[in-house]
Structures are given as C-alpha cells and as structure tokens.
Amino acid sequence: MKKKSKKIVIGNMKMHGSLAFNEDHFKNLLQKLNTFNNLEITLCVPYPYLFQAQKILTGSNINWGCQNVAKEPEGPYTGEVSASMIKDFQSKLIIVGHSERNTAYCESDENIAEKFNMIKKHNMTPLLCVGENLNEREAGIMEKVVAEQIKTILDMYGSDIFKGSIVAYEPIWAIGSDSAASPNQIEKMCDFIKQLININSTDNDEVNIVYGGSVNAKNAVQLCEINGVDGVLMGRSSLNTNEFYEICNGISKI
Ligand code: 13P
C-alpha cells in the first residue's frame, strides 16, 4: 500500500476552554508544534473562540475549525451558526455527526448529510464521525450501523462528495474511556469504510480515515501504524499541551 505523505492529527476541544486558558494553550501549541511540517494538524474549538484561534494560529502549521454547523445557509434559526460564518474566520475543518451531539440533540442522519454538504459547498473539510455503541458491537452489527451512517450521505449526494473529506471511526464505547479499540477492530472497520465509500480519487482528493476514542501519547503511534488509518482524532489529549506535543512528536517519526 502506498504511504501517505502527511498523517492527520485533529483535536476536538469539545466544550472546554476559556479566553485565558486558550491564550496559553494556543501559544504553547504554536511554539511546540512548529517543526511538525509532515503532519496535518487541526484544532476544533468552541465557536466563541474561533476569532482567538485565528488571531493566534494564523501563519502557523496548525489549522483550526469547529465542532458543528447549521444545515441552513442563513435565516431565522436561533442559536445556529452557519458555514459561511465559520469560514469568515478562515476555518479549515468542521466536525459533523459526533456521537455526543447525536445522542444529546437527536441529530438525524439526514441532518448530518445536509451539514456535510454545506461544509463542502463552503470549501472546508467535513470530518464525519461514525461508530457503534457497545450494545451494537456486542451484537456484532457494528458494520451495519456504520454503513447506515455513511449511506445517507451517499444516497443524498453520491460518493464524490466524500472526495477530500475525512471520516473518523469513533466507537462510542471507546470515547472518554481509558482504552482505545483494538488494532484489529480498527483495521477491519477502516477497510470496511473505504470499500463502502469507494471513490475514484487522486492523492489530493482521496478520503482519509482517522481513528478517535481514548487516543493518548502512549497509543497514538501504534494507532497510526494500523493499515488504513491516516491519523487520529483526540478529545481529552487535545487540552493538554504536552500530551498534544508527545502525540505529534511520535506520529511525525512514523
Ligand atoms: P477522547 O479522546 O477524550 O476519548 O474523546 C474522543 C472524541 O470524542 C474526539 O472527538
């Protein structure tokens, strides 16, 4: 299999941070990560901190983005934030379909598909999260569950919409826990996802698959070495400058 030039490291800050915390954290990341030019690094911040991320990280090798987007372009949608507003801050990437949103806010697969499309329309990268819960894994239906999550987008927009996007395999049972999924589980699912999407792509527009769920400095290199894994998506580890650095440092040497 051809080796990719850049591994992907994405941090999802979730609902953490403050102006004071971010000021230190972003500046420290800027300093510590500036030599990792062989990595594609992105930090997904809460909406109110996009301006701060842009101010501090512009010109660095760290991209920024956020964790959700409205499916409508604009209008009377109280509390929503549109793709063009996010793009105004030079964001590169938006997470869609994270299981924490799906569970808490009853996000449907159709909603997620429309958001995915909206991100593409604004020339940003959608990062689609897919994954099964523990019951589904134990019942052996994890591939069926993931296929349903992806198929809605394929049915609504066709497979080419996935060109240049990222899919994160995030088994729900591994998120916020103390152990990641096993290399075997991850390899099988990444392979399944690639086959399902099956696009005719070039190096520039292929779909990348990352793994998320309890990624830390101890397991990041092993996770990135799994066949079919193009990088990692981390939650807690993205809030700790040293952990973030160690993860990038390890992966940059692969
Ligand atoms: P943790 O890395 O904290 O398990 O969170 C994973 C996640 O949900 C990233 O989107």
PDB file of C-alpha atoms and ligand atoms in Angstrom:
ATOM      1  CA  MET A   1       0.000   0.000   0.000  1.00  0.00           C
ATOM      2  CA  LYS A   2       1.239   3.493  -0.884  1.00  0.00           C
ATOM      3  CA  LYS A   3       2.432   5.528   2.086  1.00  0.00           C
ATOM      4  CA  LYS A   4       0.665   8.865   2.584  1.00  0.00           C
ATOM      5  CA  SER A   5       2.812  11.929   2.852  1.00  0.00           C
ATOM      6  CA  LYS A   6       1.094  13.555   5.835  1.00  0.00           C
ATOM      7  CA  LYS A   7      -0.553  11.978   8.851  1.00  0.00           C
ATOM      8  CA  ILE A   8      -3.538  13.807  10.308  1.00  0.00           C
ATOM      9  CA  VAL A   9      -3.810  14.958  13.928  1.00  0.00           C
ATOM     10  CA  ILE A  10      -7.081  16.612  14.963  1.00  0.00           C
ATOM     11  CA  GLY A  11      -8.025  17.904  18.386  1.00  0.00           C
ATOM     12  CA  ASN A  12     -11.652  18.238  19.443  1.00  0.00           C
ATOM     13  CA  MET A  13     -11.741  20.603  22.416  1.00  0.00           C
ATOM     14  CA  LYS A  14     -15.449  19.855  22.955  1.00  0.00           C
ATOM     15  CA  MET A  15     -16.971  22.338  25.468  1.00  0.00           C
ATOM     16  CA  HIS A  16     -13.718  23.195  27.205  1.00  0.00           C
ATOM     17  CA  GLY A  17     -11.514  26.254  27.345  1.00  0.00           C
ATOM     18  CA  SER A  18     -11.723  29.954  28.194  1.00  0.00           C
ATOM     19  CA  LEU A  19     -10.053  33.072  26.841  1.00  0.00           C
ATOM     20  CA  ALA A  20      -7.335  32.765  29.476  1.00  0.00           C
ATOM     21  CA  PHE A  21      -6.785  29.016  29.072  1.00  0.00           C
ATOM     22  CA  ASN A  22      -6.741  29.235  25.267  1.00  0.00           C
ATOM     23  CA  GLU A  23      -4.331  32.135  25.229  1.00  0.00           C
ATOM     24  CA  ASP A  24      -1.711  29.949  26.923  1.00  0.00           C
ATOM     25  CA  HIS A  25      -2.659  26.698  25.247  1.00  0.00           C
ATOM     26  CA  PHE A  26      -2.742  28.028  21.661  1.00  0.00           C
ATOM     27  CA  LYS A  27       0.523  29.927  22.104  1.00  0.00           C
ATOM     28  CA  ASN A  28       2.236  26.903  23.634  1.00  0.00           C
ATOM     29  CA  LEU A  29       0.988  24.648  20.841  1.00  0.00           C
ATOM     30  CA  LEU A  30       2.189  27.179  18.309  1.00  0.00           C
ATOM     31  CA  GLN A  31       5.670  27.058  19.772  1.00  0.00           C
ATOM     32  CA  LYS A  32       5.912  23.348  20.433  1.00  0.00           C
ATOM     33  CA  LEU A  33       4.374  22.021  17.221  1.00  0.00           C
ATOM     34  CA  ASN A  34       6.034  24.330  14.740  1.00  0.00           C
ATOM     35  CA  THR A  35       8.545  21.784  13.476  1.00  0.00           C
ATOM     36  CA  PHE A  36       5.988  19.127  12.549  1.00  0.00           C
ATOM     37  CA  ASN A  37       5.563  20.060   8.922  1.00  0.00           C
ATOM     38  CA  ASN A  38       4.967  16.459   7.935  1.00  0.00           C
ATOM     39  CA  LEU A  39       1.676  16.458   9.882  1.00  0.00           C
ATOM     40  CA  GLU A  40      -1.724  17.962   9.082  1.00  0.00           C
ATOM     41  CA  ILE A  41      -2.702  19.418  12.473  1.00  0.00           C
ATOM     42  CA  THR A  42      -6.125  20.941  13.225  1.00  0.00           C
ATOM     43  CA  LEU A  43      -7.731  22.145  16.435  1.00  0.00           C
ATOM     44  CA  CYS A  44     -11.547  22.248  16.615  1.00  0.00           C
ATOM     45  CA  VAL A  45     -12.513  24.943  19.101  1.00  0.00           C
ATOM     46  CA  PRO A  46     -15.859  26.086  20.552  1.00  0.00           C
ATOM     47  CA  TYR A  47     -17.464  28.776  18.328  1.00  0.00           C
ATOM     48  CA  PRO A  48     -16.728  31.785  20.571  1.00  0.00           C
ATOM     49  CA  TYR A  49     -13.009  31.087  20.355  1.00  0.00           C
ATOM     50  CA  LEU A  50     -12.686  30.944  16.562  1.00  0.00           C
ATOM     51  CA  PHE A  51     -11.507  34.539  16.433  1.00  0.00           C
ATOM     52  CA  GLN A  52      -8.924  33.872  19.125  1.00  0.00           C
ATOM     53  CA  ALA A  53      -7.715  30.736  17.322  1.00  0.00           C
ATOM     54  CA  GLN A  54      -7.441  32.673  14.067  1.00  0.00           C
ATOM     55  CA  LYS A  55      -5.569  35.526  15.758  1.00  0.00           C
ATOM     56  CA  ILE A  56      -3.013  33.302  17.430  1.00  0.00           C
ATOM     57  CA  LEU A  57      -2.613  30.470  14.908  1.00  0.00           C
ATOM     58  CA  THR A  58      -2.589  32.381  11.601  1.00  0.00           C
ATOM     59  CA  GLY A  59       0.663  31.730   9.759  1.00  0.00           C
ATOM     60  CA  SER A  60       1.430  28.593  11.775  1.00  0.00           C
ATOM     61  CA  ASN A  61       1.256  24.933  10.767  1.00  0.00           C
ATOM     62  CA  ILE A  62      -1.874  24.469  12.923  1.00  0.00           C
ATOM     63  CA  ASN A  63      -5.294  24.796  11.293  1.00  0.00           C
ATOM     64  CA  TRP A  64      -8.473  25.470  13.220  1.00  0.00           C
ATOM     65  CA  GLY A  65     -12.137  24.717  12.848  1.00  0.00           C
ATOM     66  CA  CYS A  66     -15.154  23.847  14.942  1.00  0.00           C
ATOM     67  CA  GLN A  67     -17.403  21.054  16.074  1.00  0.00           C
ATOM     68  CA  ASN A  68     -20.780  21.588  14.409  1.00  0.00           C
ATOM     69  CA  VAL A  69     -22.540  23.751  11.811  1.00  0.00           C
ATOM     70  CA  ALA A  70     -26.082  24.688  10.789  1.00  0.00           C
ATOM     71  CA  LYS A  71     -27.531  22.839   7.822  1.00  0.00           C
ATOM     72  CA  GLU A  72     -29.195  26.018   6.535  1.00  0.00           C
ATOM     73  CA  PRO A  73     -27.194  28.807   4.861  1.00  0.00           C
ATOM     74  CA  GLU A  74     -28.819  31.604   6.923  1.00  0.00           C
ATOM     75  CA  GLY A  75     -32.166  32.700   8.321  1.00  0.00           C
ATOM     76  CA  PRO A  76     -34.333  32.630  11.415  1.00  0.00           C
ATOM     77  CA  TYR A  77     -32.557  29.753  13.200  1.00  0.00           C
ATOM     78  CA  THR A  78     -31.940  30.997  16.725  1.00  0.00           C
ATOM     79  CA  GLY A  79     -28.713  29.729  18.215  1.00  0.00           C
ATOM     80  CA  GLU A  80     -27.345  28.236  15.000  1.00  0.00           C
ATOM     81  CA  VAL A  81     -24.029  29.125  13.337  1.00  0.00           C
ATOM     82  CA  SER A  82     -23.694  28.940   9.552  1.00  0.00           C
ATOM     83  CA  ALA A  83     -20.866  27.553   7.429  1.00  0.00           C
ATOM     84  CA  SER A  84     -20.169  30.999   5.948  1.00  0.00           C
ATOM     85  CA  MET A  85     -19.790  32.484   9.445  1.00  0.00           C
ATOM     86  CA  ILE A  86     -17.291  29.773  10.334  1.00  0.00           C
ATOM     87  CA  LYS A  87     -15.489  30.305   7.026  1.00  0.00           C
ATOM     88  CA  ASP A  88     -15.227  34.031   7.841  1.00  0.00           C
ATOM     89  CA  PHE A  89     -12.632  33.052  10.451  1.00  0.00           C
ATOM     90  CA  GLN A  90     -10.566  31.108   7.901  1.00  0.00           C
ATOM     91  CA  SER A  91     -11.567  27.783   9.412  1.00  0.00           C
ATOM     92  CA  LYS A  92     -10.441  24.724   7.517  1.00  0.00           C
ATOM     93  CA  LEU A  93     -12.473  21.902   9.001  1.00  0.00           C
ATOM     94  CA  ILE A  94     -15.781  21.183  10.729  1.00  0.00           C
ATOM     95  CA  ILE A  95     -16.764  18.072  12.659  1.00  0.00           C
ATOM     96  CA  VAL A  96     -20.211  16.634  11.844  1.00  0.00           C
ATOM     97  CA  GLY A  97     -22.144  13.771  13.360  1.00  0.00           C
ATOM     98  CA  HIS A  98     -20.195  13.479  16.594  1.00  0.00           C
ATOM     99  CA  SER A  99     -21.938  10.902  18.775  1.00  0.00           C
ATOM    100  CA  GLU A 100     -22.143  13.359  21.681  1.00  0.00           C
ATOM    101  CA  ARG A 101     -24.346  15.579  19.508  1.00  0.00           C
ATOM    102  CA  ASN A 102     -26.337  12.708  18.044  1.00  0.00           C
ATOM    103  CA  THR A 103     -27.200  11.393  21.493  1.00  0.00           C
ATOM    104  CA  ALA A 104     -27.885  14.687  23.244  1.00  0.00           C
ATOM    105  CA  TYR A 105     -29.548  16.601  20.415  1.00  0.00           C
ATOM    106  CA  CYS A 106     -31.171  13.790  18.426  1.00  0.00           C
ATOM    107  CA  GLU A 107     -29.338  14.607  15.226  1.00  0.00           C
ATOM    108  CA  SER A 108     -30.696  12.566  12.299  1.00  0.00           C
ATOM    109  CA  ASP A 109     -28.556  11.047   9.525  1.00  0.00           C
ATOM    110  CA  GLU A 110     -30.337  13.387   7.050  1.00  0.00           C
ATOM    111  CA  ASN A 111     -29.355  16.442   9.122  1.00  0.00           C
ATOM    112  CA  ILE A 112     -25.779  15.247   9.224  1.00  0.00           C
ATOM    113  CA  ALA A 113     -25.758  14.698   5.453  1.00  0.00           C
ATOM    114  CA  GLU A 114     -27.054  18.230   4.828  1.00  0.00           C
ATOM    115  CA  LYS A 115     -24.413  19.676   7.147  1.00  0.00           C
ATOM    116  CA  PHE A 116     -21.709  17.650   5.383  1.00  0.00           C
ATOM    117  CA  ASN A 117     -22.866  19.076   2.054  1.00  0.00           C
ATOM    118  CA  MET A 118     -22.942  22.617   3.441  1.00  0.00           C
ATOM    119  CA  ILE A 119     -19.321  22.337   4.605  1.00  0.00           C
ATOM    120  CA  LYS A 120     -18.206  21.102   1.179  1.00  0.00           C
ATOM    121  CA  LYS A 121     -20.086  23.948  -0.510  1.00  0.00           C
ATOM    122  CA  HIS A 122     -18.016  26.396   1.527  1.00  0.00           C
ATOM    123  CA  ASN A 123     -14.739  24.707   0.611  1.00  0.00           C
ATOM    124  CA  MET A 124     -13.979  23.468   4.073  1.00  0.00           C
ATOM    125  CA  THR A 125     -13.221  19.877   5.064  1.00  0.00           C
ATOM    126  CA  PRO A 126     -16.028  17.896   6.689  1.00  0.00           C
ATOM    127  CA  LEU A 127     -14.912  15.443   9.325  1.00  0.00           C
ATOM    128  CA  LEU A 128     -17.705  12.897   9.607  1.00  0.00           C
ATOM    129  CA  CYS A 129     -17.783  10.866  12.830  1.00  0.00           C
ATOM    130  CA  VAL A 130     -19.170   7.343  12.634  1.00  0.00           C
ATOM    131  CA  GLY A 131     -19.182   4.488  15.106  1.00  0.00           C
ATOM    132  CA  GLU A 132     -21.242   1.998  17.036  1.00  0.00           C
ATOM    133  CA  ASN A 133     -22.223   1.814  20.695  1.00  0.00           C
ATOM    134  CA  LEU A 134     -21.301  -1.062  22.990  1.00  0.00           C
ATOM    135  CA  ASN A 135     -24.576  -2.959  22.517  1.00  0.00           C
ATOM    136  CA  GLU A 136     -24.179  -2.778  18.762  1.00  0.00           C
ATOM    137  CA  ARG A 137     -20.580  -4.000  18.957  1.00  0.00           C
ATOM    138  CA  GLU A 138     -21.574  -6.870  21.230  1.00  0.00           C
ATOM    139  CA  ALA A 139     -24.410  -7.799  18.885  1.00  0.00           C
ATOM    140  CA  GLY A 140     -21.912  -7.859  16.004  1.00  0.00           C
ATOM    141  CA  ILE A 141     -23.808  -5.263  13.982  1.00  0.00           C
ATOM    142  CA  MET A 142     -21.141  -2.530  14.041  1.00  0.00           C
ATOM    143  CA  GLU A 143     -20.602  -2.581  10.278  1.00  0.00           C
ATOM    144  CA  LYS A 144     -24.317  -2.346   9.597  1.00  0.00           C
ATOM    145  CA  VAL A 145     -24.569   0.657  11.935  1.00  0.00           C
ATOM    146  CA  VAL A 146     -21.615   2.459  10.344  1.00  0.00           C
ATOM    147  CA  ALA A 147     -22.901   1.652   6.846  1.00  0.00           C
ATOM    148  CA  GLU A 148     -26.241   3.282   7.672  1.00  0.00           C
ATOM    149  CA  GLN A 149     -24.499   6.418   8.959  1.00  0.00           C
ATOM    150  CA  ILE A 150     -22.489   6.756   5.743  1.00  0.00           C
ATOM    151  CA  LYS A 151     -25.135   5.576   3.290  1.00  0.00           C
ATOM    152  CA  THR A 152     -27.457   8.506   3.925  1.00  0.00           C
ATOM    153  CA  ILE A 153     -24.775  10.854   2.590  1.00  0.00           C
ATOM    154  CA  LEU A 154     -24.018   8.546  -0.349  1.00  0.00           C
ATOM    155  CA  ASP A 155     -27.715   8.282  -1.216  1.00  0.00           C
ATOM    156  CA  MET A 156     -28.361  12.019  -0.957  1.00  0.00           C
ATOM    157  CA  TYR A 157     -25.233  13.352  -2.673  1.00  0.00           C
ATOM    158  CA  GLY A 158     -23.300  10.483  -4.314  1.00  0.00           C
ATOM    159  CA  SER A 159     -19.873   9.155  -3.432  1.00  0.00           C
ATOM    160  CA  ASP A 160     -17.892  12.024  -4.984  1.00  0.00           C
ATOM    161  CA  ILE A 161     -18.944  14.301  -2.141  1.00  0.00           C
ATOM    162  CA  PHE A 162     -16.504  12.354   0.028  1.00  0.00           C
ATOM    163  CA  LYS A 163     -13.530  13.486  -2.061  1.00  0.00           C
ATOM    164  CA  GLY A 164     -11.144  15.416   0.141  1.00  0.00           C
ATOM    165  CA  SER A 165     -13.140  14.713   3.293  1.00  0.00           C
ATOM    166  CA  ILE A 166     -12.218  12.884   6.483  1.00  0.00           C
ATOM    167  CA  VAL A 167     -14.154  10.095   8.166  1.00  0.00           C
ATOM    168  CA  ALA A 168     -13.425   9.430  11.835  1.00  0.00           C
ATOM    169  CA  TYR A 169     -14.106   5.968  13.135  1.00  0.00           C
ATOM    170  CA  GLU A 170     -15.035   6.717  16.741  1.00  0.00           C
ATOM    171  CA  PRO A 171     -16.569   3.730  18.500  1.00  0.00           C
ATOM    172  CA  ILE A 172     -18.830   5.317  21.112  1.00  0.00           C
ATOM    173  CA  TRP A 173     -17.682   2.873  23.796  1.00  0.00           C
ATOM    174  CA  ALA A 174     -14.059   3.993  23.389  1.00  0.00           C
ATOM    175  CA  ILE A 175     -14.780   7.733  23.731  1.00  0.00           C
ATOM    176  CA  GLY A 176     -13.930   9.191  27.137  1.00  0.00           C
ATOM    177  CA  SER A 177     -12.930   5.745  28.421  1.00  0.00           C
ATOM    178  CA  ASP A 178      -9.478   4.510  29.324  1.00  0.00           C
ATOM    179  CA  SER A 179      -8.855   2.233  26.396  1.00  0.00           C
ATOM    180  CA  ALA A 180      -8.997   2.595  22.642  1.00  0.00           C
ATOM    181  CA  ALA A 181     -10.425  -0.018  20.287  1.00  0.00           C
ATOM    182  CA  SER A 182      -8.018  -2.805  19.325  1.00  0.00           C
ATOM    183  CA  PRO A 183      -5.854  -2.577  16.179  1.00  0.00           C
ATOM    184  CA  ASN A 184      -7.788  -5.476  14.690  1.00  0.00           C
ATOM    185  CA  GLN A 185     -11.182  -3.822  15.288  1.00  0.00           C
ATOM    186  CA  ILE A 186      -9.916  -0.543  13.865  1.00  0.00           C
ATOM    187  CA  GLU A 187      -8.268  -2.051  10.784  1.00  0.00           C
ATOM    188  CA  LYS A 188     -11.391  -4.012   9.880  1.00  0.00           C
ATOM    189  CA  MET A 189     -13.670  -1.006  10.226  1.00  0.00           C
ATOM    190  CA  CYS A 190     -11.361   1.347   8.291  1.00  0.00           C
ATOM    191  CA  ASP A 191     -11.198  -1.165   5.478  1.00  0.00           C
ATOM    192  CA  PHE A 192     -14.974  -1.510   5.530  1.00  0.00           C
ATOM    193  CA  ILE A 193     -15.450   2.275   5.381  1.00  0.00           C
ATOM    194  CA  LYS A 194     -13.010   2.671   2.470  1.00  0.00           C
ATOM    195  CA  GLN A 195     -14.795  -0.045   0.488  1.00  0.00           C
ATOM    196  CA  LEU A 196     -18.193   1.449   1.222  1.00  0.00           C
ATOM    197  CA  ILE A 197     -17.225   4.898   0.009  1.00  0.00           C
ATOM    198  CA  ASN A 198     -15.144   3.561  -2.877  1.00  0.00           C
ATOM    199  CA  ILE A 199     -14.306   6.707  -4.807  1.00  0.00           C
ATOM    200  CA  ASN A 200     -12.022   7.083  -7.760  1.00  0.00           C
ATOM    201  CA  SER A 201      -9.628   9.524  -6.218  1.00  0.00           C
ATOM    202  CA  THR A 202      -6.256  11.119  -6.709  1.00  0.00           C
ATOM    203  CA  ASP A 203      -3.793  11.906  -3.907  1.00  0.00           C
ATOM    204  CA  ASN A 204      -5.383  15.331  -3.432  1.00  0.00           C
ATOM    205  CA  ASP A 205      -8.992  14.352  -3.150  1.00  0.00           C
ATOM    206  CA  GLU A 206      -8.955  10.961  -1.522  1.00  0.00           C
ATOM    207  CA  VAL A 207     -10.976  10.271   1.609  1.00  0.00           C
ATOM    208  CA  ASN A 208      -8.880   9.994   4.753  1.00  0.00           C
ATOM    209  CA  ILE A 209      -9.855   7.836   7.694  1.00  0.00           C
ATOM    210  CA  VAL A 210      -8.822   8.730  11.227  1.00  0.00           C
ATOM    211  CA  TYR A 211      -9.409   6.918  14.494  1.00  0.00           C
ATOM    212  CA  GLY A 212     -10.881   8.572  17.606  1.00  0.00           C
ATOM    213  CA  GLY A 213     -11.604   7.314  21.130  1.00  0.00           C
ATOM    214  CA  SER A 214      -9.114   7.491  24.010  1.00  0.00           C
ATOM    215  CA  VAL A 215      -6.138   8.488  21.884  1.00  0.00           C
ATOM    216  CA  ASN A 216      -3.166   9.440  24.051  1.00  0.00           C
ATOM    217  CA  ALA A 217       0.606   9.784  23.909  1.00  0.00           C
ATOM    218  CA  LYS A 218       1.052   6.092  24.743  1.00  0.00           C
ATOM    219  CA  ASN A 219      -1.113   4.629  21.979  1.00  0.00           C
ATOM    220  CA  ALA A 220      -1.068   7.266  19.194  1.00  0.00           C
ATOM    221  CA  VAL A 221       1.871   5.839  17.233  1.00  0.00           C
ATOM    222  CA  GLN A 222       0.521   2.292  17.338  1.00  0.00           C
ATOM    223  CA  LEU A 223      -2.905   3.561  16.225  1.00  0.00           C
ATOM    224  CA  CYS A 224      -1.425   5.486  13.316  1.00  0.00           C
ATOM    225  CA  GLU A 225       0.537   2.460  12.177  1.00  0.00           C
ATOM    226  CA  ILE A 226      -2.613   0.419  11.649  1.00  0.00           C
ATOM    227  CA  ASN A 227      -3.253  -0.306   7.999  1.00  0.00           C
ATOM    228  CA  GLY A 228      -5.798   2.161   6.621  1.00  0.00           C
ATOM    229  CA  VAL A 229      -5.504   4.674   9.485  1.00  0.00           C
ATOM    230  CA  ASP A 230      -4.460   8.113   8.233  1.00  0.00           C
ATOM    231  CA  GLY A 231      -4.383   9.836  11.600  1.00  0.00           C
ATOM    232  CA  VAL A 232      -6.105  10.436  14.918  1.00  0.00           C
ATOM    233  CA  LEU A 233      -8.922  12.497  16.407  1.00  0.00           C
ATOM    234  CA  MET A 234      -8.431  13.227  20.090  1.00  0.00           C
ATOM    235  CA  GLY A 235     -10.640  14.726  22.758  1.00  0.00           C
ATOM    236  CA  ARG A 236      -9.031  14.989  26.210  1.00  0.00           C
ATOM    237  CA  SER A 237      -5.477  14.853  24.848  1.00  0.00           C
ATOM    238  CA  SER A 238      -6.101  17.998  22.804  1.00  0.00           C
ATOM    239  CA  LEU A 239      -6.464  20.035  26.002  1.00  0.00           C
ATOM    240  CA  ASN A 240      -3.049  19.194  27.360  1.00  0.00           C
ATOM    241  CA  THR A 241      -0.175  20.905  25.569  1.00  0.00           C
ATOM    242  CA  ASN A 242       2.413  18.280  26.489  1.00  0.00           C
ATOM    243  CA  GLU A 243       0.213  15.348  25.571  1.00  0.00           C
ATOM    244  CA  PHE A 244      -0.630  17.031  22.251  1.00  0.00           C
ATOM    245  CA  TYR A 245       3.074  17.584  21.635  1.00  0.00           C
ATOM    246  CA  GLU A 246       4.026  13.991  22.509  1.00  0.00           C
ATOM    247  CA  ILE A 247       1.356  12.648  20.171  1.00  0.00           C
ATOM    248  CA  CYS A 248       2.570  14.801  17.275  1.00  0.00           C
ATOM    249  CA  ASN A 249       6.178  14.023  18.046  1.00  0.00           C
ATOM    250  CA  GLY A 250       5.558  10.271  17.996  1.00  0.00           C
ATOM    251  CA  ILE A 251       3.456  10.295  14.842  1.00  0.00           C
ATOM    252  CA  SER A 252       5.831  12.591  12.967  1.00  0.00           C
ATOM    253  CA  LYS A 253       8.502   9.898  13.206  1.00  0.00           C
ATOM    254  CA  ILE A 254       6.463   7.130  11.581  1.00  0.00           C
TER     255      ILE A 254
HETATM  256  P1  13P B   1     -11.447  11.211  23.990  1.00  0.00           P
HETATM  257  O1  13P B   1     -10.156  11.297  23.210  1.00  0.00           O
HETATM  258  O2  13P B   1     -11.473  12.098  25.174  1.00  0.00           O
HETATM  259  O3  13P B   1     -11.813   9.787  24.278  1.00  0.00           O
HETATM  260  O4  13P B   1     -12.595  11.791  23.025  1.00  0.00           O
HETATM  261  C1  13P B   1     -12.664  11.314  21.743  1.00  0.00           C
HETATM  262  C2  13P B   1     -13.579  12.154  20.954  1.00  0.00           C
HETATM  263  O5  13P B   1     -14.787  12.118  21.163  1.00  0.00           O
HETATM  264  C3  13P B   1     -12.995  13.043  19.935  1.00  0.00           C
HETATM  265  O6  13P B   1     -13.960  13.560  19.083  1.00  0.00           O
END
